[in-house]
Short mmCIF file of C-alpha atoms in Angstrom, two decimals:
data_model
loop_
_atom_site.label_atom_id
_atom_site.label_comp_id
_atom_site.label_asym_id
_atom_site.label_seq_id
_atom_site.Cartn_x
_atom_site.Cartn_y
_atom_site.Cartn_z
CA MET M 1 -11.71 28.08 11.67
CA THR M 2 -9.53 26.12 9.31
CA ASP M 3 -8.07 28.05 6.43
CA LEU M 4 -9.62 26.12 3.55
CA ALA M 5 -7.16 27.53 1.01
CA GLN M 6 -4.23 26.17 3.03
CA LEU M 7 -6.01 22.84 3.52
CA LYS M 8 -6.57 22.69 -0.24
CA GLU M 9 -2.86 23.32 -0.82
CA ILE M 10 -1.93 20.57 1.66
CA THR M 11 -4.28 18.20 -0.18
CA ARG M 12 -2.70 19.13 -3.52
CA MET M 13 0.82 18.52 -2.16
CA ASN M 14 -0.29 15.20 -0.69
CA ARG M 15 -1.55 14.14 -4.13
CA GLN M 16 1.83 15.05 -5.61
CA LEU M 17 3.60 12.95 -2.99
CA ARG M 18 1.27 10.00 -3.61
CA ARG M 19 1.85 10.21 -7.38
CA ALA M 20 5.62 10.27 -6.86
CA GLU M 21 5.35 7.33 -4.46
CA ARG M 22 3.22 5.31 -6.90
CA SER M 23 5.64 6.04 -9.72
CA LEU M 24 8.63 4.83 -7.69
CA LEU M 25 6.78 1.75 -6.45
CA ARG M 26 5.66 0.89 -10.00
CA HIS M 27 9.24 1.16 -11.17
CA PHE M 28 10.58 -1.20 -8.52
CA ALA M 29 7.61 -3.57 -8.82
CA ALA M 30 8.22 -3.80 -12.58
CA GLN M 31 11.89 -4.61 -11.94
CA HIS M 32 10.65 -7.64 -9.99
CA GLY M 33 8.11 -8.55 -12.68
CA LEU M 34 5.07 -7.38 -10.70
CA THR M 35 2.22 -5.14 -11.74
CA PRO M 36 1.05 -2.35 -9.41
CA ASN M 37 -2.08 -4.39 -8.59
CA GLN M 38 0.04 -7.41 -7.71
CA LEU M 39 2.14 -5.32 -5.34
CA LEU M 40 -1.02 -3.82 -3.83
CA VAL M 41 -2.47 -7.29 -3.20
CA LEU M 42 0.84 -8.56 -1.76
CA ASP M 43 0.99 -5.56 0.58
CA THR M 44 -2.57 -6.09 1.71
CA VAL M 45 -2.14 -9.82 2.28
CA THR M 46 1.06 -9.07 4.24
CA ASP M 47 -0.78 -6.57 6.45
CA THR M 48 -3.97 -8.63 6.78
CA PRO M 49 -3.39 -12.36 6.23
CA GLY M 50 -6.27 -14.80 5.96
CA LEU M 51 -8.59 -12.62 3.89
CA SER M 52 -11.08 -14.14 1.51
CA LEU M 53 -11.26 -12.99 -2.12
CA SER M 54 -14.28 -10.78 -1.33
CA GLN M 55 -12.63 -9.22 1.71
CA LEU M 56 -9.44 -8.61 -0.24
CA ALA M 57 -11.33 -7.03 -3.14
CA ASP M 58 -13.17 -4.72 -0.73
CA LEU M 59 -9.97 -3.72 1.02
CA VAL M 60 -7.97 -2.94 -2.14
CA GLN M 61 -11.03 -1.39 -3.81
CA LEU M 62 -10.81 -3.51 -6.95
CA ASN M 63 -13.50 -5.77 -8.36
CA LYS M 64 -13.41 -9.46 -7.48
CA SER M 65 -12.56 -10.61 -11.00
CA THR M 66 -9.50 -8.31 -11.10
CA VAL M 67 -8.34 -9.52 -7.68
CA SER M 68 -8.94 -13.12 -8.73
CA THR M 69 -6.75 -12.64 -11.81
CA VAL M 70 -4.05 -10.94 -9.73
CA LEU M 71 -4.16 -13.74 -7.16
CA ASP M 72 -3.88 -16.40 -9.89
CA GLY M 73 -0.63 -14.81 -11.08
CA LEU M 74 0.71 -14.52 -7.54
CA LEU M 75 -0.27 -18.13 -6.76
CA GLN M 76 1.52 -19.37 -9.90
CA ARG M 77 4.69 -17.54 -8.86
CA GLY M 78 4.46 -18.90 -5.32
CA PHE M 79 4.10 -15.47 -3.70
CA VAL M 80 0.80 -16.26 -1.98
CA ALA M 81 -0.93 -19.40 -0.76
CA ALA M 82 -4.63 -20.17 -0.53
CA GLN M 83 -6.15 -22.41 2.11
CA PRO M 84 -9.80 -23.42 2.50
CA ASP M 85 -11.70 -21.12 4.85
CA PRO M 86 -12.64 -23.16 7.94
CA ALA M 87 -15.81 -21.09 8.34
CA ASN M 88 -16.96 -21.54 4.73
CA ALA M 89 -15.72 -24.44 2.60
CA SER M 90 -16.68 -22.64 -0.63
CA ARG M 91 -14.14 -19.86 0.06
CA TYR M 92 -10.42 -19.77 0.63
CA GLN M 93 -8.11 -17.56 2.68
CA VAL M 94 -5.01 -15.96 1.21
CA THR M 95 -1.64 -15.64 2.96
CA ILE M 96 1.75 -14.45 1.79
CA THR M 97 4.54 -17.01 1.36
CA ALA M 98 8.22 -16.60 2.25
CA ALA M 99 8.93 -15.92 -1.44
CA GLY M 100 6.22 -13.26 -1.54
CA GLN M 101 7.55 -11.68 1.64
CA GLN M 102 11.06 -11.65 0.22
CA VAL M 103 10.09 -9.99 -3.06
CA THR M 104 7.94 -7.42 -1.25
CA GLU M 105 10.75 -6.58 1.17
CA GLY M 106 13.17 -6.25 -1.76
CA ILE M 107 10.87 -3.84 -3.56
CA TYR M 108 10.34 -1.69 -0.48
CA ALA M 109 14.05 -1.66 0.43
CA ALA M 110 14.88 -0.35 -3.06
CA TYR M 111 11.97 2.09 -2.92
CA LEU M 112 13.03 3.47 0.48
CA ARG M 113 16.65 3.90 -0.66
CA ALA M 114 15.49 5.82 -3.74
CA LEU M 115 13.06 7.91 -1.70
CA SER M 116 15.74 8.72 0.86
CA SER M 117 18.13 9.75 -1.91
CA GLN M 118 15.54 11.95 -3.62
CA LEU M 119 14.17 13.64 -0.49
CA GLN M 120 17.44 14.00 1.45
CA LEU M 121 15.62 14.49 4.75
CA THR M 122 17.42 14.90 8.06
CA ASP M 123 16.56 12.66 11.00
CA GLY M 124 14.89 15.66 12.66
CA GLU M 125 12.73 16.32 9.62
CA ILE M 126 11.71 12.68 9.45
CA GLN M 127 10.76 12.70 13.15
CA THR M 128 8.72 15.90 12.72
CA ILE M 129 6.90 14.51 9.67
CA ALA M 130 6.27 11.17 11.38
CA ALA M 131 4.82 12.86 14.48
CA PHE M 132 2.56 15.07 12.36
CA LEU M 133 1.31 12.17 10.24
CA HIS M 134 0.70 10.13 13.37
CA ARG M 135 -1.52 12.92 14.75
CA LEU M 136 -3.42 13.14 11.48
CA THR M 137 -4.04 9.41 11.20
CA THR M 138 -5.12 9.25 14.84
CA ARG M 139 -7.64 12.04 14.24
CA LEU M 140 -8.92 10.36 11.08
CA LYS M 141 -9.41 7.07 12.92
CA LYS M 142 -11.31 8.82 15.71
CA ALA M 143 -13.48 10.69 13.21
CA GLY M 144 -14.44 7.47 11.40
CA PRO M 145 -15.72 7.20 7.83
CA VAL M 146 -17.05 10.30 6.14
#
């Protein structure tokens, strides 16, 4: 049986890591003139190009009006492009542009350098953590939604 107290502690530590990650990402996003929601949308469009507004809103778990506002700002800056959806002319699909890709890569390069400096992990530690997280994500995928 799983020790629930230890699992609770792991969950608490994971929250701390996520907060630290969000704080760093917000810092570097702000340096590039992006809000956290803009970076979230850029990440999502990078990972899953061709999404409609509704699909994007569902994926990032924000309401459609918020995502629409975020997309308008990203479109104006040339970080994303919108093309008509061939399956439904009343919708459009969103893709990242070269400029959007460049700014996203710049933010993550700075973020990873800062994270590396703060954590000071050895290659062995990184490999151990990566293997463990891979096992966890594989199990979560197999288990499906709760």
